[in-house]
Short mmCIF file of C-alpha atoms and ligand atoms in Angstrom, two decimals:
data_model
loop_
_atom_site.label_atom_id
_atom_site.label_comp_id
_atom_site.label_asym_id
_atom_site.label_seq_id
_atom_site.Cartn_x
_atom_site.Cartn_y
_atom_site.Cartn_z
CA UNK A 1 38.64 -26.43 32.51
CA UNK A 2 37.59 -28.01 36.14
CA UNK A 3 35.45 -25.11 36.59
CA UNK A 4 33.54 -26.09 33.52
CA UNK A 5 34.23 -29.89 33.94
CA UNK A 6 32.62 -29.25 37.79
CA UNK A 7 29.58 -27.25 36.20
CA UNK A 8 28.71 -29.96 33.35
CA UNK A 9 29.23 -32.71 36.22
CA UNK A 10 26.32 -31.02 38.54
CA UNK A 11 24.03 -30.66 35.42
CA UNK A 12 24.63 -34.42 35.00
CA UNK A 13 23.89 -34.92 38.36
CA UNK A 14 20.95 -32.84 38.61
CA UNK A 15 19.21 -34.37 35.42
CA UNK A 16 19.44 -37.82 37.13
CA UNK A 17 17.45 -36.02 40.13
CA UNK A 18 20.05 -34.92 42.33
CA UNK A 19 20.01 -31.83 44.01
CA UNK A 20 22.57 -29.33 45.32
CA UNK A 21 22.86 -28.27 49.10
CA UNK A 22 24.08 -25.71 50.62
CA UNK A 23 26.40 -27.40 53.21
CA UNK A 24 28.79 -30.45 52.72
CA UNK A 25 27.67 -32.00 56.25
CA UNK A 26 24.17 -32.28 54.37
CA UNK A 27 25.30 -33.86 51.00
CA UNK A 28 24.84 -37.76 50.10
CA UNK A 29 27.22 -37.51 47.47
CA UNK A 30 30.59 -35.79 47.71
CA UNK A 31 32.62 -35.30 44.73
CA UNK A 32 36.25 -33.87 44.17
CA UNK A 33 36.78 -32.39 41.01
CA UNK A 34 41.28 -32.51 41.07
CA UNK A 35 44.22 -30.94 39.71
CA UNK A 36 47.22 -32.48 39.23
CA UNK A 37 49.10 -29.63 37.24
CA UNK A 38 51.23 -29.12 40.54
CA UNK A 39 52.49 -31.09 43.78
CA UNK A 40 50.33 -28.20 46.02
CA UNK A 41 46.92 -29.01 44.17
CA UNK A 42 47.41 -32.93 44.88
CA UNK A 43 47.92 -32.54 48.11
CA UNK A 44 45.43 -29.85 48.85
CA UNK A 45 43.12 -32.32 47.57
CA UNK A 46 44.32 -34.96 49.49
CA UNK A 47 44.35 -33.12 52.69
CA UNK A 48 40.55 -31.87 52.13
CA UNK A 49 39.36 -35.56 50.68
CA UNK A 50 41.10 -36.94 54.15
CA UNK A 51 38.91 -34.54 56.44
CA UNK A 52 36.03 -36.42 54.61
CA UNK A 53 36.33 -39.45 57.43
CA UNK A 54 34.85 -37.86 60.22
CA UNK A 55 31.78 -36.94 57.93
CA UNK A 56 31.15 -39.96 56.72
CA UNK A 57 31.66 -41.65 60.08
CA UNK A 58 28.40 -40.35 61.29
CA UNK A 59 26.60 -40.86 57.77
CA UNK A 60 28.16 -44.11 56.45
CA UNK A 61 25.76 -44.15 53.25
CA UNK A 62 27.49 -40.64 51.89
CA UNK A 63 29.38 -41.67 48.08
CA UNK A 64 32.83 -39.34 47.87
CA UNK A 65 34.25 -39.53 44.89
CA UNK A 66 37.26 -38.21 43.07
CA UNK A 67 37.04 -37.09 39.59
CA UNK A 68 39.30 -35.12 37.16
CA UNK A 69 43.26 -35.53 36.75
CA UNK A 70 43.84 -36.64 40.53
CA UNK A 71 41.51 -39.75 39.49
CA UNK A 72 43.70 -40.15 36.14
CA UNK A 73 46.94 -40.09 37.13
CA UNK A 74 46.36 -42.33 40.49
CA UNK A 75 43.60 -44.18 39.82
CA UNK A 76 42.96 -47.44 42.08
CA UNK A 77 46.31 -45.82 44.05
CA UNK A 78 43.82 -43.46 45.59
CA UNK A 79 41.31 -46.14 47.03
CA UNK A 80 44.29 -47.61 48.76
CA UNK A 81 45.13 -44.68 50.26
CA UNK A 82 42.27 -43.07 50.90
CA UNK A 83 39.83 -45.49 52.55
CA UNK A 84 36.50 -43.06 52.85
CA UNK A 85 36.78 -43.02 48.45
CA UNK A 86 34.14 -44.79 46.95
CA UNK A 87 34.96 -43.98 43.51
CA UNK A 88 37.46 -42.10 41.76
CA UNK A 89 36.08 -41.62 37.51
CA UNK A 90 39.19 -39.97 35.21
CA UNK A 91 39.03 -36.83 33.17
CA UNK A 92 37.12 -38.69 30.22
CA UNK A 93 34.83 -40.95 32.41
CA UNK A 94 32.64 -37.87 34.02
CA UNK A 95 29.52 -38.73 32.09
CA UNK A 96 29.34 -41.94 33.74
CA UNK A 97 29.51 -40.61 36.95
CA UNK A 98 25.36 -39.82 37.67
CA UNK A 99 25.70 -44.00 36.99
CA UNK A 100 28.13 -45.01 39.27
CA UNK A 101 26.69 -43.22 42.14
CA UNK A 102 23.81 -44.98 41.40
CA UNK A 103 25.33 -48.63 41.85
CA UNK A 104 27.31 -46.97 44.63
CA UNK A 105 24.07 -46.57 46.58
CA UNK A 106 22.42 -49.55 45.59
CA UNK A 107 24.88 -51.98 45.87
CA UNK A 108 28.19 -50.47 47.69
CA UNK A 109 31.43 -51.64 46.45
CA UNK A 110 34.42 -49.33 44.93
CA UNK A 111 34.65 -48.26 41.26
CA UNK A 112 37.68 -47.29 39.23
CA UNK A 113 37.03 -45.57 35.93
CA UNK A 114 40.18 -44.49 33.99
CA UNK A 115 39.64 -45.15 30.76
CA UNK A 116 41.34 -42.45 28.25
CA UNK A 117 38.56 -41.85 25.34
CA UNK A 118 39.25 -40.27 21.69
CA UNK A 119 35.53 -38.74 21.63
CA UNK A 120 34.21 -35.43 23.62
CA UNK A 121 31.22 -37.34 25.20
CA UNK A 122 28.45 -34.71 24.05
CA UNK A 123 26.79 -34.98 27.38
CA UNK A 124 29.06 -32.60 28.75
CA UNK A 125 27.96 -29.93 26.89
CA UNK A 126 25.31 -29.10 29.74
CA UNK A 127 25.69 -25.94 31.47
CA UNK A 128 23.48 -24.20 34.58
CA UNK A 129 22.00 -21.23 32.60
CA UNK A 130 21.35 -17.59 33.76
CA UNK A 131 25.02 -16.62 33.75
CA UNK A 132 26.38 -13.64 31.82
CA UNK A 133 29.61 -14.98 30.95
CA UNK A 134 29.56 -18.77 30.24
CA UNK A 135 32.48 -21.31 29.53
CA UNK A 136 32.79 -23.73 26.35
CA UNK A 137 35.21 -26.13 25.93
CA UNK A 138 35.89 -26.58 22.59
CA UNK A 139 38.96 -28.93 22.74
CA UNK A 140 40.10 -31.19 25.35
CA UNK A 141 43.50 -33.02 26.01
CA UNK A 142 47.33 -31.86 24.89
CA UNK A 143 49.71 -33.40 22.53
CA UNK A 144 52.06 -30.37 23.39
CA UNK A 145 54.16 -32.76 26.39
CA UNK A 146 56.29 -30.21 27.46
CA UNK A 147 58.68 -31.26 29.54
CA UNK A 148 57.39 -30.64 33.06
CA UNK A 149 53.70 -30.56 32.36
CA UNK A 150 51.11 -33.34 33.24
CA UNK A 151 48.35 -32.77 31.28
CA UNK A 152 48.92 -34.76 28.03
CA UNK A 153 49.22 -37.65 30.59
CA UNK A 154 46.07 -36.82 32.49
CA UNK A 155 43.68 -35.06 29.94
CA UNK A 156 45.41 -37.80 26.97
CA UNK A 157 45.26 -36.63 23.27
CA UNK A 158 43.93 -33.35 21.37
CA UNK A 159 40.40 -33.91 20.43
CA UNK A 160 37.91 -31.26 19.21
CA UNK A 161 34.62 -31.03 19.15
CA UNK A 162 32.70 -30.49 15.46
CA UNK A 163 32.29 -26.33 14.88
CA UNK A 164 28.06 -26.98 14.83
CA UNK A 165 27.91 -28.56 18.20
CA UNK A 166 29.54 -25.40 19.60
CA UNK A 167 27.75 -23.11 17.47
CA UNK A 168 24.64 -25.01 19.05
CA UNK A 169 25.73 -25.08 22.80
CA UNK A 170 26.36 -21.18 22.24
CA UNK A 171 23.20 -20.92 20.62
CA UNK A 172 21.25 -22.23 23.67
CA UNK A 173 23.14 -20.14 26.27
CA UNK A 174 22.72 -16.58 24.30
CA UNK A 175 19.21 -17.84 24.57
CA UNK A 176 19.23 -18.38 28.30
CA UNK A 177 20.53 -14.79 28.67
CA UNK A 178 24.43 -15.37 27.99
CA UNK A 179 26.41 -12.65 26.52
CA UNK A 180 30.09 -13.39 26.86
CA UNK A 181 31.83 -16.88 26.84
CA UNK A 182 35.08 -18.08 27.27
CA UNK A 183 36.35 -20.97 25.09
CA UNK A 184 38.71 -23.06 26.93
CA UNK A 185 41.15 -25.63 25.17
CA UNK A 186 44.42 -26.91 26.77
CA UNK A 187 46.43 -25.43 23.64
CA UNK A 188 42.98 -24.02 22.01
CA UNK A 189 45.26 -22.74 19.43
CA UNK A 190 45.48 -26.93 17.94
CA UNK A 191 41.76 -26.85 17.69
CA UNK A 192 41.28 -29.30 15.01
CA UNK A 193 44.68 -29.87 14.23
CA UNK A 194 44.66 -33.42 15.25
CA UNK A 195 41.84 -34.09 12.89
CA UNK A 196 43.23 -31.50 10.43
CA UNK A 197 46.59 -34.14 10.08
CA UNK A 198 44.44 -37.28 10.17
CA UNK A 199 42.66 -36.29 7.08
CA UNK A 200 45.91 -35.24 5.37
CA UNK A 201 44.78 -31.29 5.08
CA UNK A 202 46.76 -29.56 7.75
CA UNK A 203 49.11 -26.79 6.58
CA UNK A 204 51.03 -25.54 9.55
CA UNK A 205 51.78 -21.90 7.49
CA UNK A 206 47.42 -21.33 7.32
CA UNK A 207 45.32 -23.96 8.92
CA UNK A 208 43.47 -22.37 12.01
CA UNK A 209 39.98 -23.79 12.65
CA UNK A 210 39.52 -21.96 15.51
CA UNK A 211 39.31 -18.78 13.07
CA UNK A 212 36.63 -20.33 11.67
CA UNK A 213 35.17 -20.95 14.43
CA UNK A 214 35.22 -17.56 15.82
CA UNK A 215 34.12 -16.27 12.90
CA UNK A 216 30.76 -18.48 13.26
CA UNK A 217 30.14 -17.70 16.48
CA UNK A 218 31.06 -13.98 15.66
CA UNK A 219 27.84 -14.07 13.65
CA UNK A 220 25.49 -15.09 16.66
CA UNK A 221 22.93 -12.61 17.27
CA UNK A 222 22.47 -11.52 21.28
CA UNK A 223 26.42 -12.97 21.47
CA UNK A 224 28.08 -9.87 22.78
CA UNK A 225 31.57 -11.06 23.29
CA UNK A 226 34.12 -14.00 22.63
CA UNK A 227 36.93 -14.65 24.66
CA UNK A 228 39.50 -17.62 24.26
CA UNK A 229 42.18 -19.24 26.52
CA UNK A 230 44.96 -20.45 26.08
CA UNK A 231 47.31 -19.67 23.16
CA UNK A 232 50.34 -21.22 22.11
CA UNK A 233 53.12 -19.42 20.29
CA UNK A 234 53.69 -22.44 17.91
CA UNK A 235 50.33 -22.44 16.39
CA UNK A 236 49.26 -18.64 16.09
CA UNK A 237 49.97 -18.33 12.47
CA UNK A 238 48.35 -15.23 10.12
CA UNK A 239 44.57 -16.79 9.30
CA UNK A 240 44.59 -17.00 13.49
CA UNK A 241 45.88 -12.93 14.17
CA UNK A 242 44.13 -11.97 11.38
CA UNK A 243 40.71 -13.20 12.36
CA UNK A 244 40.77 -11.82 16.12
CA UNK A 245 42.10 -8.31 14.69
CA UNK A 246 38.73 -8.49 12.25
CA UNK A 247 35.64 -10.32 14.42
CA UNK A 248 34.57 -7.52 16.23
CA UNK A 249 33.10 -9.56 19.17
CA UNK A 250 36.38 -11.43 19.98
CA UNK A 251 38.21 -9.26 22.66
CA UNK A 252 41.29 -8.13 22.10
CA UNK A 253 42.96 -10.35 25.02
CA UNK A 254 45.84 -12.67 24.89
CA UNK A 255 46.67 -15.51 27.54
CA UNK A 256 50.17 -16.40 25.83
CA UNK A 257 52.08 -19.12 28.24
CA UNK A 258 55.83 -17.82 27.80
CA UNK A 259 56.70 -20.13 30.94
CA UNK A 260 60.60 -18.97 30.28
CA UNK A 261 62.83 -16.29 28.32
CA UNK A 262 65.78 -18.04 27.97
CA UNK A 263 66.33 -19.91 24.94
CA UNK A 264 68.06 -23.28 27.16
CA UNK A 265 64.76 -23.06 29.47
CA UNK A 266 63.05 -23.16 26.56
CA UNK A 267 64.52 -25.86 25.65
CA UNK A 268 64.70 -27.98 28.13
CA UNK A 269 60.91 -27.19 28.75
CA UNK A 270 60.21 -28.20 25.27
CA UNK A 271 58.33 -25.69 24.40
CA UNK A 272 58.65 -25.32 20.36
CA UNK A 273 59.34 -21.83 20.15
CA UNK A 274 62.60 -19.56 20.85
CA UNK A 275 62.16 -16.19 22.73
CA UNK A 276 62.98 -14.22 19.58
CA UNK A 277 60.14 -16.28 18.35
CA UNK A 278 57.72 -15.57 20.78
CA UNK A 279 58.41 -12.05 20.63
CA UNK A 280 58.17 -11.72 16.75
CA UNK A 281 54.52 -13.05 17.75
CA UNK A 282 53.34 -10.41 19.58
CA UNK A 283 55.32 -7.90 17.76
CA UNK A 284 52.75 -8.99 14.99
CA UNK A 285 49.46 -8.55 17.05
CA UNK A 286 50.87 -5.43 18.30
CA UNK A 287 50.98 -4.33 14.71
CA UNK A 288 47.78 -5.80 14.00
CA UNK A 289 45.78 -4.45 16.73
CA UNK A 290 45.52 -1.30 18.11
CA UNK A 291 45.59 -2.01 21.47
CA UNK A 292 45.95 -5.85 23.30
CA UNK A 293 45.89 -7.06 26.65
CA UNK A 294 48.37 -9.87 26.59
CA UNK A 295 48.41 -12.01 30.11
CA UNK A 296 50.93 -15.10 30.30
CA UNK A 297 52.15 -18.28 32.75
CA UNK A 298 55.64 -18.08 33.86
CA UNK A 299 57.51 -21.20 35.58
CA UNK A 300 60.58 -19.81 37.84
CA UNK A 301 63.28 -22.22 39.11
CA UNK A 302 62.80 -24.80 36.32
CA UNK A 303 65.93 -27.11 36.34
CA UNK A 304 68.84 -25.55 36.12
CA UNK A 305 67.53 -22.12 35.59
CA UNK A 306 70.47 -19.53 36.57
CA UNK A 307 70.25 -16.12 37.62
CA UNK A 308 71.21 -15.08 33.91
CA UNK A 309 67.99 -17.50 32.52
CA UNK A 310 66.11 -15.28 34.95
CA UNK A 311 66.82 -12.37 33.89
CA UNK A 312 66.16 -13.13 30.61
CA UNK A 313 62.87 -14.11 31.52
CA UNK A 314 62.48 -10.89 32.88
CA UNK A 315 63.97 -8.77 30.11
CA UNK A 316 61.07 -10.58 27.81
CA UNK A 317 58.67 -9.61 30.14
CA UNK A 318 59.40 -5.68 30.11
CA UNK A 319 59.33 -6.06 25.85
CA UNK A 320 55.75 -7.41 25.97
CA UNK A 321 54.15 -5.22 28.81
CA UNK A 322 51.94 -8.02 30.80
CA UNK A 323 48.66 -7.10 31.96
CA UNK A 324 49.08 -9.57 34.52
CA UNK A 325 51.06 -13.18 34.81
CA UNK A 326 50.49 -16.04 36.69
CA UNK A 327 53.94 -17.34 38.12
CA UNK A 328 54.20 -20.73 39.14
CA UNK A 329 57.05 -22.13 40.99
CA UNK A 330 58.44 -25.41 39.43
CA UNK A 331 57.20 -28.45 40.33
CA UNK A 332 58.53 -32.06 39.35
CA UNK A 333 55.54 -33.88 38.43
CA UNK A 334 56.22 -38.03 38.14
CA UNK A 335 55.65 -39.49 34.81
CA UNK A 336 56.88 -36.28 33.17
CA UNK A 337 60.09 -35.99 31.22
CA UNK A 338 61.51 -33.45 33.52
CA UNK A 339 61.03 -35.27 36.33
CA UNK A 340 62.97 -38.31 35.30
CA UNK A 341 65.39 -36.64 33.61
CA UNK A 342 66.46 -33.37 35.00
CA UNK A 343 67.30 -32.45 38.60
CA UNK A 344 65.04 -30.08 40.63
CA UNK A 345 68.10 -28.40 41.50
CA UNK A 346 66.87 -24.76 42.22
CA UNK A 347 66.62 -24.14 45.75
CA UNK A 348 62.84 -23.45 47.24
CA UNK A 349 63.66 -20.32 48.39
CA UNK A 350 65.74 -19.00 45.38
CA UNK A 351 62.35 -20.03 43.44
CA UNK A 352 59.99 -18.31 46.05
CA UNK A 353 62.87 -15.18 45.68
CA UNK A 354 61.91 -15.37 41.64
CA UNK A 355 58.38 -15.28 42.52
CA UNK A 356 58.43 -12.61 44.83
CA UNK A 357 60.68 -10.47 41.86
CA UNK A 358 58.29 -11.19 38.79
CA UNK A 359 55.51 -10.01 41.35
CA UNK A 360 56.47 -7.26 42.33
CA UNK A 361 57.79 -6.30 38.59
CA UNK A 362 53.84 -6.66 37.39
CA UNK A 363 52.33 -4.62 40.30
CA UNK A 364 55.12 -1.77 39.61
CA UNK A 365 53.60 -1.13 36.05
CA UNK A 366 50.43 -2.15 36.86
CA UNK A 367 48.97 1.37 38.36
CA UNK A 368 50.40 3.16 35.45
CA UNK A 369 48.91 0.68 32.70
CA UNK A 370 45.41 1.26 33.94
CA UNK A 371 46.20 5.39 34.23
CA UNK A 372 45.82 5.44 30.16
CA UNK A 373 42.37 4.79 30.38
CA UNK A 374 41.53 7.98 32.54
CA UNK A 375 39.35 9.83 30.56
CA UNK A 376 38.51 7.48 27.58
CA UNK A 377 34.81 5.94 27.02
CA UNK A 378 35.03 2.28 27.31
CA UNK A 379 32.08 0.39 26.44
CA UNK A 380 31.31 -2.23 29.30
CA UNK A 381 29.51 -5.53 29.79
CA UNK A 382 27.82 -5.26 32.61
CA UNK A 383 27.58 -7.95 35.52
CA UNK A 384 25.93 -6.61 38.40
CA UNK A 385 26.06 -5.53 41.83
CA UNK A 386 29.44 -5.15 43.19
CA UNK A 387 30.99 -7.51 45.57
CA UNK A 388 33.04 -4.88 47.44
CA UNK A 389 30.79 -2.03 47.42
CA UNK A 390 26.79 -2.68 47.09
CA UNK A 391 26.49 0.56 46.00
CA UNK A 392 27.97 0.17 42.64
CA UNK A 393 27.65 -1.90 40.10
CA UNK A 394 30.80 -3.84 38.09
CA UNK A 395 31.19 -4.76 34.38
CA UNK A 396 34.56 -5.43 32.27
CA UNK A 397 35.87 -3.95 29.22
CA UNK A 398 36.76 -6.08 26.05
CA UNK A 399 40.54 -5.60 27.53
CA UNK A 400 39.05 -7.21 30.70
CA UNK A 401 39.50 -4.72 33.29
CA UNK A 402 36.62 -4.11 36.07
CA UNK A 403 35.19 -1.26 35.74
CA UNK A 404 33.01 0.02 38.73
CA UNK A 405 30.15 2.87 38.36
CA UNK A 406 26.79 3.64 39.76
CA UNK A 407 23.66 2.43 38.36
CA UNK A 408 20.79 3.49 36.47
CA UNK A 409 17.53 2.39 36.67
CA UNK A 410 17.33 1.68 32.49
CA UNK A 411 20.92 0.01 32.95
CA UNK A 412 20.30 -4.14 33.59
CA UNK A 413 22.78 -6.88 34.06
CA UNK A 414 24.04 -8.15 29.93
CA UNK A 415 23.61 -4.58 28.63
CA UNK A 416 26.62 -3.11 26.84
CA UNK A 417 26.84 0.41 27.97
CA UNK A 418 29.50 3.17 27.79
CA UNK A 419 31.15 4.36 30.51
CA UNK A 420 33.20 7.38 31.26
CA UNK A 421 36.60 6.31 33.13
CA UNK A 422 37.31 9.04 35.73
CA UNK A 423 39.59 7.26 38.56
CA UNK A 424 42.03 4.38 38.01
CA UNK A 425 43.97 2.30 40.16
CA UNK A 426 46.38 -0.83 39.99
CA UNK A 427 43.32 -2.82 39.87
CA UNK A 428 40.19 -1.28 38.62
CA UNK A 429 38.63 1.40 36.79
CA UNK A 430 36.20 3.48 38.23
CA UNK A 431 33.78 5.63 36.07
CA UNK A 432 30.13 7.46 35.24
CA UNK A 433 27.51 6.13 32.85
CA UNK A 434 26.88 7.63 29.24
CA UNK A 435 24.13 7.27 26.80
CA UNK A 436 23.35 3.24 26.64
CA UNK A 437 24.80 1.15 23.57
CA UNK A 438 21.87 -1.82 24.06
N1 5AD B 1 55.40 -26.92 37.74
C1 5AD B 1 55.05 -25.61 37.80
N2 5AD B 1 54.17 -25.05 36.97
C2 5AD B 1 53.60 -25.84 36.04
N3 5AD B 1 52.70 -25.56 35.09
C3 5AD B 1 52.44 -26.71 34.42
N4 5AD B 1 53.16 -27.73 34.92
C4 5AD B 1 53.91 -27.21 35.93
C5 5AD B 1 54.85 -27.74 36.83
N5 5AD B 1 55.20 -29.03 36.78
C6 5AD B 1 52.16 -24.24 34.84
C7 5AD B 1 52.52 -23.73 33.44
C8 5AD B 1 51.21 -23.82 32.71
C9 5AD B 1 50.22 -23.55 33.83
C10 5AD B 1 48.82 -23.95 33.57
O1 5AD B 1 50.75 -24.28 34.91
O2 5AD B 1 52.95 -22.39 33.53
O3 5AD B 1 51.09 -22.88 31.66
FE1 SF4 B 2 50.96 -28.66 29.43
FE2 SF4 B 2 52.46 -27.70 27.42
FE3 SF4 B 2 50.04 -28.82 26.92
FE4 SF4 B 2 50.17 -26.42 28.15
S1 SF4 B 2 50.88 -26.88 26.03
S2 SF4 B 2 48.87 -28.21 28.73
S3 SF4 B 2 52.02 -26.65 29.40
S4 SF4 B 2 51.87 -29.87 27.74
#
């Protein structure tokens, strides 16, 4: 969601005549797009906003601002502390940013804007065209508050954005050459739920306007392929697993936060869902859908968590077969319920130890899960030139793996083309060119 906030924030900027340069010790205006989702993020930001003084020693007119959930959860705090800030704008005040540079450099002074908002400003619906993939929030804020998590206190409460003003914004990139985008929502699974309950109509067993709303975009011509992040257990009811088993351009991926395994975690982390509950979940994708890549976010060393919680979370792990995890170590966060009320009692390096474990757990399977694709066509998106080798060029599957092969002169960046997988390893695909799909 910062990657997207950052991109909408530099179209902003750009349409009120500012340009991009290449290097920071050039720039008038500095800005710090933040995460607050752990203590490591805060003060990463910190450390790299400090280093800002001897720049702006020798160039006293440069603006630095912070943005983003840094700016909402501190606010004025971070003027105090950080004396070279000229402005920090919170997560719903980045359309007024392009205006408070401007005052900045007319008139100096420091600006706090923190307001929480209930609307998506539509402003931020600009994007920098000419990318093959392309991101779309479609939802922003959580009223999810687990436990530990910041978010609902920094991004503030669901909203959604109308169906046609995505169906628009898509529009306009598929015709600026986009063929794949990523819809991003905090819990993008309560898109429209918040509206859904105001008007009286939301029926936890059925409701799911996101299916409709993959089902529009499904029916966008030059749209090649819809993605969607993240899930949560809670809210992926039938009308939601049906309509990604049937819409042939959503991928078949799933980004399911289990964060735990063990029911008391679970608990504690207020997450809404048991394990056996989660599991019945993707026990009914599995059986909807041939095949699924399901990725997740694990936290280790929560409060309390024992070696027995641990294993649990592990034992879940092996049922579902990850394509890949992103394990966090726990972090108190102030303001959250954890933090006040539970003790960060798990030892750094017994967390770091759980880490390490769930690691090296993924990477053991991971060699063998992309073996079963030796030999199979796969029909690929392609993105280009690779990075590693400029020799080949590098697309993705629907199941999102990389898949590298040589070019051909009728083969251009967008095309969907099918591709012959003759090498795997633990993290790529390697293959030859068929006949093209267009
Ligand atoms: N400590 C560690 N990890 C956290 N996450 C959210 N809050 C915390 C925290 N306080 C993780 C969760 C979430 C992901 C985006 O970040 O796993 O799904
Ligand atoms: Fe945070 Fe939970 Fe909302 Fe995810 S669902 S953003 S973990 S509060």
């Amino acid at each position: 969601m910062n990657e997207r906030d950052s991109e909408a924030l530099a179209c902003l900027l750009e349409q009120a005549g500012y340009t991009e340069v290449a290097d920071e010790a050039e720039a008038d205006v500095m800005i710090f797009n933040t995460c607050s989702v752990r203590d490591q993020a805060e003060r990463k930001a910190i450390g790299k906003i400090g280093f800002m003084k001897k720049l702006k020693s020798h160039r006293p007119d440069m603006v630095v601002g912070v943005v983003g959930c840094m700016a909402q959860n501190h606010g004025a705090e971070l003027l105090t502390e950080l004396p070279v800030v000229d402005f920090v704008a919170g997560t719903d005040q980045l359309h007024r940013v392009p205006e408070i540079v401007d005052g900045i450099r007319r008139e100096r002074g420091r600006v706090v804007a923190d307001e929480l908002d209930r609307e998506i400003r539509p402003e931020l619906d600009a994007h920098r065209y000419g990318g093959v993939c392309a991101q779309v929030a479609v939802m922003r804020g959580c009223d999810q508050f687990c436990s530990y998590c910041i978010v609902p206190h920094t991004r503030g409460r669901e909203k959604s954005r109308p169906i046609p003003a995505i169906v628009d914004e898509v529009r306009r990139l598929v015709d600026n050459g986009t063929r794949e985008i990523l819809l991003l929502g905090q819990n993008i699974t309560a898109y429209g739920v918040a509206e859904a309950r105001r008007a009286g109509v939301y029926k936890p067993a059925e409701f799911s306007a996101l299916a409709e709303l993959l089902t529009e975009l499904n029916g966008i011509d030059g749209l090649a392929r819809i993605r969607f992040t993240s899930p949560h257990v809670h809210f992926m009811n039938d009308t939601f697993i049906k309509a990604i088993a049937e819409l042939p351009k959503v991928c078949k991926c799933f980004h399911v936060p289990l964060q735990s395994g063990s029911d008391r975690m679970l608990k504690l982390m207020r997450r809404s869902y048991t394990s056996a509950e989660y599991l019945e979940c993707i026990r009914k994708i599995k059986a909807a859908i041939p095949e699924v890549n399901f990725t997740t976010d694990i936290i280790v060393g929560f409060s309390t968590e024992t070696q027995e919680d641990f294993e649990m979370t592990r034992q879940v792990m092996r049922e579902v077969v990850y394509d890949m995890a992103y394990i966090f170590r726990y972090s108190p966060r102030e303001g959250t319920k954890s933090a006040a009320e539970y003790p960060d009692d798990v030892p750094e390096e017994v967390k770091h130890e759980r880490n390490q474990i769930l690691l090296s757990d993924l990477e053991a399977g991971a060699a063998e899960r992309n073996a079963r694709f030796r030999g199979r066509l796969q029909e690929v998106l392609v993105e280009g030139v690779s990075k590693r080798n400029p020799e080949r060029w590098t697309g993705r599957t629907d199941l999102n793996k990389v898949v590298n092969f040589m070019p051909s002169p009728d083969v251009h960046v967008g095309d969907l083309v099918n591709v012959r997988i003759t090498r795997t390893t633990a993290n790529s695909l390697f293959g030859e060119l068929c006949q093209q799909n267009g």
